[in-house]
PDB file of C-alpha atoms and ligand atoms in Angstrom:
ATOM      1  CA  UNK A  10      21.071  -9.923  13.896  1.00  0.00           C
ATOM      2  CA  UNK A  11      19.303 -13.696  12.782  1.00  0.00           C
ATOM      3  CA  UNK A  12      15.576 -13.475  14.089  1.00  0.00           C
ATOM      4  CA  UNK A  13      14.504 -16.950  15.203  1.00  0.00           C
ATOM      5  CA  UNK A  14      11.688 -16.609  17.203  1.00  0.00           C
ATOM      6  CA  UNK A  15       8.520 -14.647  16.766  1.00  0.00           C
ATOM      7  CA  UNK A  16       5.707 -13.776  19.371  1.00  0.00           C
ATOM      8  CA  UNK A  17       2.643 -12.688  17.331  1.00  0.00           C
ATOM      9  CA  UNK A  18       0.285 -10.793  19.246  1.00  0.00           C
ATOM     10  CA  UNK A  19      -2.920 -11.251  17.586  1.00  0.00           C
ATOM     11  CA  UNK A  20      -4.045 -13.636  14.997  1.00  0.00           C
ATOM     12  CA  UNK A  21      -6.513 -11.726  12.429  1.00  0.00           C
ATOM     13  CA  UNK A  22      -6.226 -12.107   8.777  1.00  0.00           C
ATOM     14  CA  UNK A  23      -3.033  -9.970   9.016  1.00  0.00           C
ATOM     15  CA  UNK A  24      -1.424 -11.532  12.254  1.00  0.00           C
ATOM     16  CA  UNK A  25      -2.081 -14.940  11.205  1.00  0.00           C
ATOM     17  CA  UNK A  26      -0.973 -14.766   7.814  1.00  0.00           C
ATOM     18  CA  UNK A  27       2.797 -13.823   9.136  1.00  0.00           C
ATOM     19  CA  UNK A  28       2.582 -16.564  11.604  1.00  0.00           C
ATOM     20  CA  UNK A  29       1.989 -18.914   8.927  1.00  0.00           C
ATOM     21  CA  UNK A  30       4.623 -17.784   6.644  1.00  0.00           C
ATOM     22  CA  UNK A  31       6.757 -17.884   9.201  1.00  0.00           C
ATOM     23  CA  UNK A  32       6.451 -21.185   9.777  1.00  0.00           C
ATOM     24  CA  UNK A  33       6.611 -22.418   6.477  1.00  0.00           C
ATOM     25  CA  UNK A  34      10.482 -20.679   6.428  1.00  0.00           C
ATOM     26  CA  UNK A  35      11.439 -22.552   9.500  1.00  0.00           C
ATOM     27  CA  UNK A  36      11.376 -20.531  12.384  1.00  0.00           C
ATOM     28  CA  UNK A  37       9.271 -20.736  15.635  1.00  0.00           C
ATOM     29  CA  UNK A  38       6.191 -18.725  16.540  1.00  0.00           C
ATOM     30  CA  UNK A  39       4.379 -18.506  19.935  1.00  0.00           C
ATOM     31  CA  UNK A  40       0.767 -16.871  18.643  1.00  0.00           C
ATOM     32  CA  UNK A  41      -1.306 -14.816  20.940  1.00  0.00           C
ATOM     33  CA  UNK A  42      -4.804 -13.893  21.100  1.00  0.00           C
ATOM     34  CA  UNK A  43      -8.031 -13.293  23.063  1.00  0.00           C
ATOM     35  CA  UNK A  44     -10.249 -15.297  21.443  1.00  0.00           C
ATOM     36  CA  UNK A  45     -10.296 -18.714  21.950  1.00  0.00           C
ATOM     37  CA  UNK A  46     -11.964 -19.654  18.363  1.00  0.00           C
ATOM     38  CA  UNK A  47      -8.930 -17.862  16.644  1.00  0.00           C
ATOM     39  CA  UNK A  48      -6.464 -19.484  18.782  1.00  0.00           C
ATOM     40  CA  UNK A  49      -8.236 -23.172  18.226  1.00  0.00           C
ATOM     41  CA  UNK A  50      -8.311 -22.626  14.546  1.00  0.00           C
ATOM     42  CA  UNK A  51      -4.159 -21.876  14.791  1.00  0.00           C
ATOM     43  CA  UNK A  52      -3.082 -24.307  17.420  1.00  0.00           C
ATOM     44  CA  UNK A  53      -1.990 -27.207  14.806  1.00  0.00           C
ATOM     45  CA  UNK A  54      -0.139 -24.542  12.749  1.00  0.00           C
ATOM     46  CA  UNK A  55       1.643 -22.401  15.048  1.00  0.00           C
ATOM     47  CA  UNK A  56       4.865 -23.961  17.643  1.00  0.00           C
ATOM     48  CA  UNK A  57       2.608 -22.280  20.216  1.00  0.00           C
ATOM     49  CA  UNK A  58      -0.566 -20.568  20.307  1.00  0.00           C
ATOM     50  CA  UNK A  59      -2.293 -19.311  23.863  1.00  0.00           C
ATOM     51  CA  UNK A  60      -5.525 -17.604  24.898  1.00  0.00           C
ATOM     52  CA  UNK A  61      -4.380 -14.523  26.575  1.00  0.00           C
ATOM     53  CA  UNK A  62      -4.780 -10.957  26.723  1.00  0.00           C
ATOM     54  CA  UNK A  63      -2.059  -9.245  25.730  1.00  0.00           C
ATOM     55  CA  UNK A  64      -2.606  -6.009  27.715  1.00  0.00           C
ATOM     56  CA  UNK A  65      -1.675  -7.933  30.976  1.00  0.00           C
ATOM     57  CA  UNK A  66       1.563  -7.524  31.339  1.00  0.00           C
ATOM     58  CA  UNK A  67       2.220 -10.772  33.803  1.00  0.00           C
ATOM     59  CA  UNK A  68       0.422 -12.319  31.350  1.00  0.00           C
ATOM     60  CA  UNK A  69       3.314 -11.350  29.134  1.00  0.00           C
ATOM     61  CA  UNK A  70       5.840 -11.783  31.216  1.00  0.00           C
ATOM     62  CA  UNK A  71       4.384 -15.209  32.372  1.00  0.00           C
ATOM     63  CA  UNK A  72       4.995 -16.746  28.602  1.00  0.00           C
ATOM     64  CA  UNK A  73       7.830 -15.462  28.506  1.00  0.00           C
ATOM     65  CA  UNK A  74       8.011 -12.716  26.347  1.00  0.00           C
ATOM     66  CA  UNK A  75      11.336 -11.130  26.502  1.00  0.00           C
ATOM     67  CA  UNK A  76      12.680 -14.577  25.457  1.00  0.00           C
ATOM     68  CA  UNK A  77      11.805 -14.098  22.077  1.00  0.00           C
ATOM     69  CA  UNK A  78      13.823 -11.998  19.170  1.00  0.00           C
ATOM     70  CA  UNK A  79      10.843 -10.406  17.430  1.00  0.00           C
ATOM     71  CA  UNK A  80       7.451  -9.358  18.420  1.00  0.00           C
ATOM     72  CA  UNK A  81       4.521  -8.275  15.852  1.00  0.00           C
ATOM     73  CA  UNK A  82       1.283  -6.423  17.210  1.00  0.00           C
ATOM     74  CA  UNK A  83      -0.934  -7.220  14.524  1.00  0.00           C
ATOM     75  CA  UNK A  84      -4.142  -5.686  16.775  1.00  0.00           C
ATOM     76  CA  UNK A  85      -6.150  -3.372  14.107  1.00  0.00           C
ATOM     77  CA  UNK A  86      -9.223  -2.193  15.780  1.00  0.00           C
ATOM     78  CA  UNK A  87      -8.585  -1.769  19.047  1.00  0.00           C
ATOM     79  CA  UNK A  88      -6.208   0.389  19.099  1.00  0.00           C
ATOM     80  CA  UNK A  89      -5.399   1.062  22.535  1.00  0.00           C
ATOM     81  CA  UNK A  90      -5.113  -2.879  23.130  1.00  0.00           C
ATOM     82  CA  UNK A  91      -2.335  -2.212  20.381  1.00  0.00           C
ATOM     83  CA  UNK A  92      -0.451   0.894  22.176  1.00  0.00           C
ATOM     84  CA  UNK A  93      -0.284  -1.347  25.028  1.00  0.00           C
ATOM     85  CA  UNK A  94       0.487  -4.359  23.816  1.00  0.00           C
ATOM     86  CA  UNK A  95       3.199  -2.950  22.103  1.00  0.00           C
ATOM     87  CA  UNK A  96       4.364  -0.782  25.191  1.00  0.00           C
ATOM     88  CA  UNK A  97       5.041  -4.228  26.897  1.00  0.00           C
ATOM     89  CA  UNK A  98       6.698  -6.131  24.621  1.00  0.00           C
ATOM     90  CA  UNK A  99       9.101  -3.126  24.251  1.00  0.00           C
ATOM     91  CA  UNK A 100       9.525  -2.844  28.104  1.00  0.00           C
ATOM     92  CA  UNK A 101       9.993  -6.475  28.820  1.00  0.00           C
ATOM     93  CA  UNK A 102      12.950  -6.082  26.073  1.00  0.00           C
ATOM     94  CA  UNK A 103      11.970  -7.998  22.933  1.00  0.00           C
ATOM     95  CA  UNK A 104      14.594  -6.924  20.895  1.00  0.00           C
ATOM     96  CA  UNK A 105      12.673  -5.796  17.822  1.00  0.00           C
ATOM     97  CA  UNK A 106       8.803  -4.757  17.715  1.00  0.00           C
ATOM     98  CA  UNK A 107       6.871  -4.245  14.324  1.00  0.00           C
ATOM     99  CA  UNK A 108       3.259  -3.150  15.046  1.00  0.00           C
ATOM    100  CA  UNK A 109       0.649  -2.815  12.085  1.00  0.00           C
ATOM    101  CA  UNK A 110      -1.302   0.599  12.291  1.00  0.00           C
ATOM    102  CA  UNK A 111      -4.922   1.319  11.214  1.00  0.00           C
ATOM    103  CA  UNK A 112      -4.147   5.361  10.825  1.00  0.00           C
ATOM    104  CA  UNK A 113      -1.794   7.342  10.522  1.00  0.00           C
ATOM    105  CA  UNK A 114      -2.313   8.818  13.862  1.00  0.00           C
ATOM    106  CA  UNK A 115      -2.026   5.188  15.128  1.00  0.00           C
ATOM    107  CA  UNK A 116       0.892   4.757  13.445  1.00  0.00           C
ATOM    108  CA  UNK A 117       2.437   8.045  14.648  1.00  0.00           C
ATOM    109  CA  UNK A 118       1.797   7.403  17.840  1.00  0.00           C
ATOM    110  CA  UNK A 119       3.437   3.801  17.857  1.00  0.00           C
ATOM    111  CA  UNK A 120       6.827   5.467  16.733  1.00  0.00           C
ATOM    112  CA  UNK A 121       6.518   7.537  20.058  1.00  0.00           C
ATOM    113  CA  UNK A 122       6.489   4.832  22.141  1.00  0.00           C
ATOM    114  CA  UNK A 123       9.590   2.971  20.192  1.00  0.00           C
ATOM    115  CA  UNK A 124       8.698   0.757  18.329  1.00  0.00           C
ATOM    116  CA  UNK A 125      11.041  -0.547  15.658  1.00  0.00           C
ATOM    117  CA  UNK A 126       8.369  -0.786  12.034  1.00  0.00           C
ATOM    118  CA  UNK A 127       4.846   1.004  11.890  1.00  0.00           C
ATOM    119  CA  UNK A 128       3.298  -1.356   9.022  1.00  0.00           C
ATOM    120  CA  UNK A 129       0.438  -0.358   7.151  1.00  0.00           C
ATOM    121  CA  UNK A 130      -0.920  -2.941   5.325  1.00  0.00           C
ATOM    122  CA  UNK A 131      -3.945  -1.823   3.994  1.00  0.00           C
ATOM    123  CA  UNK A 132      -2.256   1.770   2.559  1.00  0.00           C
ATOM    124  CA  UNK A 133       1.149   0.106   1.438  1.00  0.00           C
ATOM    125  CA  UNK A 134      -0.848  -2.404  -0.416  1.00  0.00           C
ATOM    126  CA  UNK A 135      -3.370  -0.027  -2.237  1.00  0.00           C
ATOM    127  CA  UNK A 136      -0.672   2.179  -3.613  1.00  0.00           C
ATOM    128  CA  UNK A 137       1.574  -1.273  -4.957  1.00  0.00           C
ATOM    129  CA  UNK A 138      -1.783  -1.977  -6.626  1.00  0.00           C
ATOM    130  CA  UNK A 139      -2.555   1.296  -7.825  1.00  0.00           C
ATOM    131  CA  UNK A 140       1.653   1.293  -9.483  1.00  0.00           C
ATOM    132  CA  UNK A 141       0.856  -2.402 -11.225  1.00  0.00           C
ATOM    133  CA  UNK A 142      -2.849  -0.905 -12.642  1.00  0.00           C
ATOM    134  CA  UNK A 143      -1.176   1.432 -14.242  1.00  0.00           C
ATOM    135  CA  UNK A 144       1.539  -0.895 -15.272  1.00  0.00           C
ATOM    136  CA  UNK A 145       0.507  -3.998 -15.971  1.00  0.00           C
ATOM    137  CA  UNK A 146       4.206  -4.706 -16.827  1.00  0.00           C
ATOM    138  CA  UNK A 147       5.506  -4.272 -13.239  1.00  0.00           C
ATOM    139  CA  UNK A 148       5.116  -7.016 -11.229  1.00  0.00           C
ATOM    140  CA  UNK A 149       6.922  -5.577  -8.019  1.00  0.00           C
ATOM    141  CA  UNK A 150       9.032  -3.076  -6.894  1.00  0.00           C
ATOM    142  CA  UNK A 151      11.477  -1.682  -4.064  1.00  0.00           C
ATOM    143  CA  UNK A 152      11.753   2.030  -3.534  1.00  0.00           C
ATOM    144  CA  UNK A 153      15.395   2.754  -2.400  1.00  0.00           C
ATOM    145  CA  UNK A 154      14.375   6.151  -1.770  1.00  0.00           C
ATOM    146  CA  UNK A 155      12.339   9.039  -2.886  1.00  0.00           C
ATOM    147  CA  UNK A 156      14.065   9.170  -6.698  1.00  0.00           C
ATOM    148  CA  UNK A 157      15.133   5.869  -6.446  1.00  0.00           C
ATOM    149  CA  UNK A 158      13.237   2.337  -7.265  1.00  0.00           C
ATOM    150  CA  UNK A 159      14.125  -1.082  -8.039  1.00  0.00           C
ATOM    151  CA  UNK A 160      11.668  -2.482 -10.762  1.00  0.00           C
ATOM    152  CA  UNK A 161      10.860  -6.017 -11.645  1.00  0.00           C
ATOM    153  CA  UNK A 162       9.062  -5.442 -15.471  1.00  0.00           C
ATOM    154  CA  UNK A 163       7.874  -8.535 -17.694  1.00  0.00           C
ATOM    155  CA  UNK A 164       9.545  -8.738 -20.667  1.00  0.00           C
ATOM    156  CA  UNK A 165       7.089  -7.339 -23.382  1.00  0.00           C
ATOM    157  CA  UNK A 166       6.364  -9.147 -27.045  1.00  0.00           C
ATOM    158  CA  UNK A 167       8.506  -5.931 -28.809  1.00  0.00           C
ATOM    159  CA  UNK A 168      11.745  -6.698 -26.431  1.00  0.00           C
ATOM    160  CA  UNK A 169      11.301 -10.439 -27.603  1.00  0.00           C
ATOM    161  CA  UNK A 170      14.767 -11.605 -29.119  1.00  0.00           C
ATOM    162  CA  UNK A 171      16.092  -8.697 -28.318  1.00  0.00           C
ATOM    163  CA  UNK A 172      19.859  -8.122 -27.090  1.00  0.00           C
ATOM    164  CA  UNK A 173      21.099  -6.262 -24.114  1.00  0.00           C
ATOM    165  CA  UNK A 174      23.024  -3.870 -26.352  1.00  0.00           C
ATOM    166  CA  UNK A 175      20.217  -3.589 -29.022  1.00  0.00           C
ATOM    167  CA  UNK A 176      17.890  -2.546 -25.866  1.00  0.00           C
ATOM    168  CA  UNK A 177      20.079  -0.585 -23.873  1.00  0.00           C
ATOM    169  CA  UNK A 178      17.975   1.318 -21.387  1.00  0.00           C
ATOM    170  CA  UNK A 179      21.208   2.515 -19.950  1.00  0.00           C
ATOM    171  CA  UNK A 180      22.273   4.693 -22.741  1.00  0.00           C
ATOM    172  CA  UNK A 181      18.244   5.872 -23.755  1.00  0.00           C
ATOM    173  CA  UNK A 182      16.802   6.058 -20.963  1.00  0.00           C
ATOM    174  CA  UNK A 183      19.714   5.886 -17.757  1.00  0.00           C
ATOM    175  CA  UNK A 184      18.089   3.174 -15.948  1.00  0.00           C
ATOM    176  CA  UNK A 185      20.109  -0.285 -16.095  1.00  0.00           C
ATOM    177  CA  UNK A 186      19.063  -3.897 -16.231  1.00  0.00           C
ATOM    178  CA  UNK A 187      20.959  -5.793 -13.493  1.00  0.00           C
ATOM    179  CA  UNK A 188      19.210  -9.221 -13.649  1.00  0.00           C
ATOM    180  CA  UNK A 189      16.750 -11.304 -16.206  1.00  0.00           C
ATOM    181  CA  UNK A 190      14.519 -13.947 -14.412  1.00  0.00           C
ATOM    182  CA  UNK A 191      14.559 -17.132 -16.734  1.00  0.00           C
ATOM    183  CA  UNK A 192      12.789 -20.065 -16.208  1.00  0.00           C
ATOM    184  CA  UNK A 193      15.694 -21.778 -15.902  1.00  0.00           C
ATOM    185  CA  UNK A 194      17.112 -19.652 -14.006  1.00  0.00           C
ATOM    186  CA  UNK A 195      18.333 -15.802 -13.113  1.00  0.00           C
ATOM    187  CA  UNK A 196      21.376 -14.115 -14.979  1.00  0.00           C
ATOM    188  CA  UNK A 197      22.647 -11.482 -12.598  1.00  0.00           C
ATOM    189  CA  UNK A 198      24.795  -8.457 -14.097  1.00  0.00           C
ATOM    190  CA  UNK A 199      23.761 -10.154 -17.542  1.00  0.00           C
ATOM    191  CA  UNK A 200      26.428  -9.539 -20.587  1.00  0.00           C
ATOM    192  CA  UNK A 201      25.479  -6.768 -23.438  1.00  0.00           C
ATOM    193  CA  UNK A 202      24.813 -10.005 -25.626  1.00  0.00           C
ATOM    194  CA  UNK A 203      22.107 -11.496 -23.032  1.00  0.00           C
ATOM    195  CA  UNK A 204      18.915 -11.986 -25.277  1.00  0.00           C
ATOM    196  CA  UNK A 205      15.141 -11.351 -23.967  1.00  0.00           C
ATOM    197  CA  UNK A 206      12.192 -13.355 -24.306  1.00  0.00           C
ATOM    198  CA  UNK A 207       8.488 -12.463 -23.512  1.00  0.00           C
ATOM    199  CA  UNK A 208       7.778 -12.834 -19.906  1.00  0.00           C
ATOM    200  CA  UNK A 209      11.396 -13.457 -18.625  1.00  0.00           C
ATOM    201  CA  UNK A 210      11.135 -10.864 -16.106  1.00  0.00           C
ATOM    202  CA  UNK A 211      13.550  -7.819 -16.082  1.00  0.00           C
ATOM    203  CA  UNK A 212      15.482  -6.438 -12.927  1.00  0.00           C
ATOM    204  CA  UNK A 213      15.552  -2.322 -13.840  1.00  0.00           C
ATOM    205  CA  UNK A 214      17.394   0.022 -11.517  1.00  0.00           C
ATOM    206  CA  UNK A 215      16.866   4.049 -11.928  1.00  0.00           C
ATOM    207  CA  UNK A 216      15.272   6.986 -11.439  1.00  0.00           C
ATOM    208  CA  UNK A 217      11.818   6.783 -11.164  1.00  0.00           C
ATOM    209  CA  UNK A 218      11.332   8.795 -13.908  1.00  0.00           C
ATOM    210  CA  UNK A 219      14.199   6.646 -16.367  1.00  0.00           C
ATOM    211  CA  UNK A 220      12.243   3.628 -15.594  1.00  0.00           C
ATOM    212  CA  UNK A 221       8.157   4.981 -16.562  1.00  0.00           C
ATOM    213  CA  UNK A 222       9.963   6.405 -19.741  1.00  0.00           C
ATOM    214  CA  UNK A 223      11.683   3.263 -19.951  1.00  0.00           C
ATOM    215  CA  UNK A 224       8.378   1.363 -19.851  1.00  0.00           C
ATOM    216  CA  UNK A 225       6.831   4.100 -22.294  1.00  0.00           C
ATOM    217  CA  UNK A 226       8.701   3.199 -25.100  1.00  0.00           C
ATOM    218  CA  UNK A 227       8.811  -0.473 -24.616  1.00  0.00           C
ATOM    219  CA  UNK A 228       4.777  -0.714 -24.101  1.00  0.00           C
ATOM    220  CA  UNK A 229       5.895  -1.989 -20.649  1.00  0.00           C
TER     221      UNK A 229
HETATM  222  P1  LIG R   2      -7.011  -8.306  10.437  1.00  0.00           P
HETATM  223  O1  LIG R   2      -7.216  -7.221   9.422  1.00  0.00           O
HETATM  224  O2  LIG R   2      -5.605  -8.737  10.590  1.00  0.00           O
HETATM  225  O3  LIG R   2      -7.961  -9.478  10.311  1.00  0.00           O
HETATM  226  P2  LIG R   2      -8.059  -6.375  12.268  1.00  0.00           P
HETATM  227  O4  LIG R   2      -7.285  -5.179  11.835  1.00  0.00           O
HETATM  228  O5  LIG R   2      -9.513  -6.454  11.921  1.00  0.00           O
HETATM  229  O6  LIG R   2      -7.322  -7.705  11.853  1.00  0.00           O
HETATM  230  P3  LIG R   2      -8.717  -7.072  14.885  1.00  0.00           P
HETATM  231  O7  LIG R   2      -9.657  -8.088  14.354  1.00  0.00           O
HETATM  232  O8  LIG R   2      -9.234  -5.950  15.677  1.00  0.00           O
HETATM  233  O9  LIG R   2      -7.830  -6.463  13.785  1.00  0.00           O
HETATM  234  O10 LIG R   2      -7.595  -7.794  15.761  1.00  0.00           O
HETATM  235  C1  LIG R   2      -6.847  -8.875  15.297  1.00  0.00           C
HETATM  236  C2  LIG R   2      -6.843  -9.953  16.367  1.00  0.00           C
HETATM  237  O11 LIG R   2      -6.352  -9.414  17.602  1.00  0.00           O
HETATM  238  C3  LIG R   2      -8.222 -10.531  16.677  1.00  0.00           C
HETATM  239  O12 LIG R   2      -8.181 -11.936  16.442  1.00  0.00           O
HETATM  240  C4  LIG R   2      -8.451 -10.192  18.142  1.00  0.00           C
HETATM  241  O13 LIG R   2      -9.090 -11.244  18.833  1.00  0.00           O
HETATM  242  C5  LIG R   2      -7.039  -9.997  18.669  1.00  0.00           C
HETATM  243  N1  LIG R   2      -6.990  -9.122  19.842  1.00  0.00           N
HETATM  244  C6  LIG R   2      -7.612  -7.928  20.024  1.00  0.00           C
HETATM  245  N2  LIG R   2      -7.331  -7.428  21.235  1.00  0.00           N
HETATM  246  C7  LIG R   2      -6.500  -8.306  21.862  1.00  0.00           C
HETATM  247  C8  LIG R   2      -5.835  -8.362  23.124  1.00  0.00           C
HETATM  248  N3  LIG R   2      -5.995  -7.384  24.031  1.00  0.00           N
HETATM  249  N4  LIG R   2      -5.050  -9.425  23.399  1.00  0.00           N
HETATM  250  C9  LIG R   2      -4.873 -10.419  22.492  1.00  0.00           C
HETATM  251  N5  LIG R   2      -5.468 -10.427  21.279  1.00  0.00           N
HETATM  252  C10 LIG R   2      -6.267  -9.388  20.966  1.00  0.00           C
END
């Protein structure tokens, strides 16, 4: 299902940063928060943004909640405004609820109530930063699951000029490049005779393991 319209319920550094993105992709965002400064400061940028609390639930239902698609409970300290906040959205029927968590207990405690995506920024960002520190090479990365990742890598100096076929990660290592990243453009499922130069950037799929011993014997 298309999401088209957000309710963010709280407009911190975290909160407010989604709203904003949001908007710059085109979609429509009714922001929501306690404190009137925060709300000001977000008023020209947002479709909507109200002074409200969000842990009364006619307030809720007053703006019409339930109306929207998505709702994210970006509320980090106080955590029981959070657990409610969340509780309400869910019960007035928003059809999908993402709530950021400050613990893990927070977080497990947000999946008992139903909602849809416990987010932990603060974690989930420390341990990408902790994977590129050790790699300067990887620029970003999907896990598809515990043995799985998808790996963006910068091309290194020794892969410069280098063929597909003369690299072949498939055969040495078993991980496979299915895209290079151009500046002129991408090449997906590129040919054996593709050629690499520094800093294209390549798209590796493979074991975890295939793709570290990948970037171990390219210096990447
Ligand atoms: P961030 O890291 O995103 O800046 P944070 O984790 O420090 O945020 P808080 O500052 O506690 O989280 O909360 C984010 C926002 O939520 C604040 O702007 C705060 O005013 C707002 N907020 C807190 N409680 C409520 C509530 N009951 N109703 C509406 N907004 C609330």
């Amino acid at each position: 299902m298309k999401m088209n319209q957000f309710v963010i319920i709280g407009l911190g550094r975290f909160g407010s940063s989604i709203g904003r993105e949001l908007i710059q992709l085109g979609y429509e965002v009714l922001g929501v928060d306690s404190d009137e400064d925060t709300v000001q400061e977000l008023s020209s940028v947002l479709t909507h943004a109200v002074v409200a609390d969000a842990t009364d639930e006619e307030v809720l239902r007053s703006l019409g909640a339930r109306n929207f698609d998505c709702g994210v409970v970006a509320i980090g300290d106080d955590i029981q405004a959070s657990i409610l906040a969340t509780i309400l959205l869910k019960e007035l029927g928003v059809k999908k609820v993402v709530a950021k968590a400050v613990s893990e207990l927070h977080g497990r405690v947000l999946e008992r109530i139903g909602v849809d995506r416990v987010i932990y920024p603060e974690r989930d960002m420390g341990i990408r930063v902790a994977h590129q520190l050790v790699s300067p090479n990887l620029l970003d990365y999907i896990e598809l699951s515990k043995k799985y990742t998808i790996a963006e890598l910068a091309v290194p100096k020794c892969l410069t000029g280098k063929s597909l076929s003369e690299v072949n990660p498939r055969a040495k290592f078993g991980c496979s490049i299915v895209a290079i990243n151009k500046p002129n453009g991408i090449i997906i499922a590129p040919n054996a005779e593709d050629v690499l130069v520094e800093n294209d950037v390549m798209v590796v799929i493979g074991t975890n393991e295939s793709i570290e011993e990948f970037q171990e014997a390219t210096g990447s």
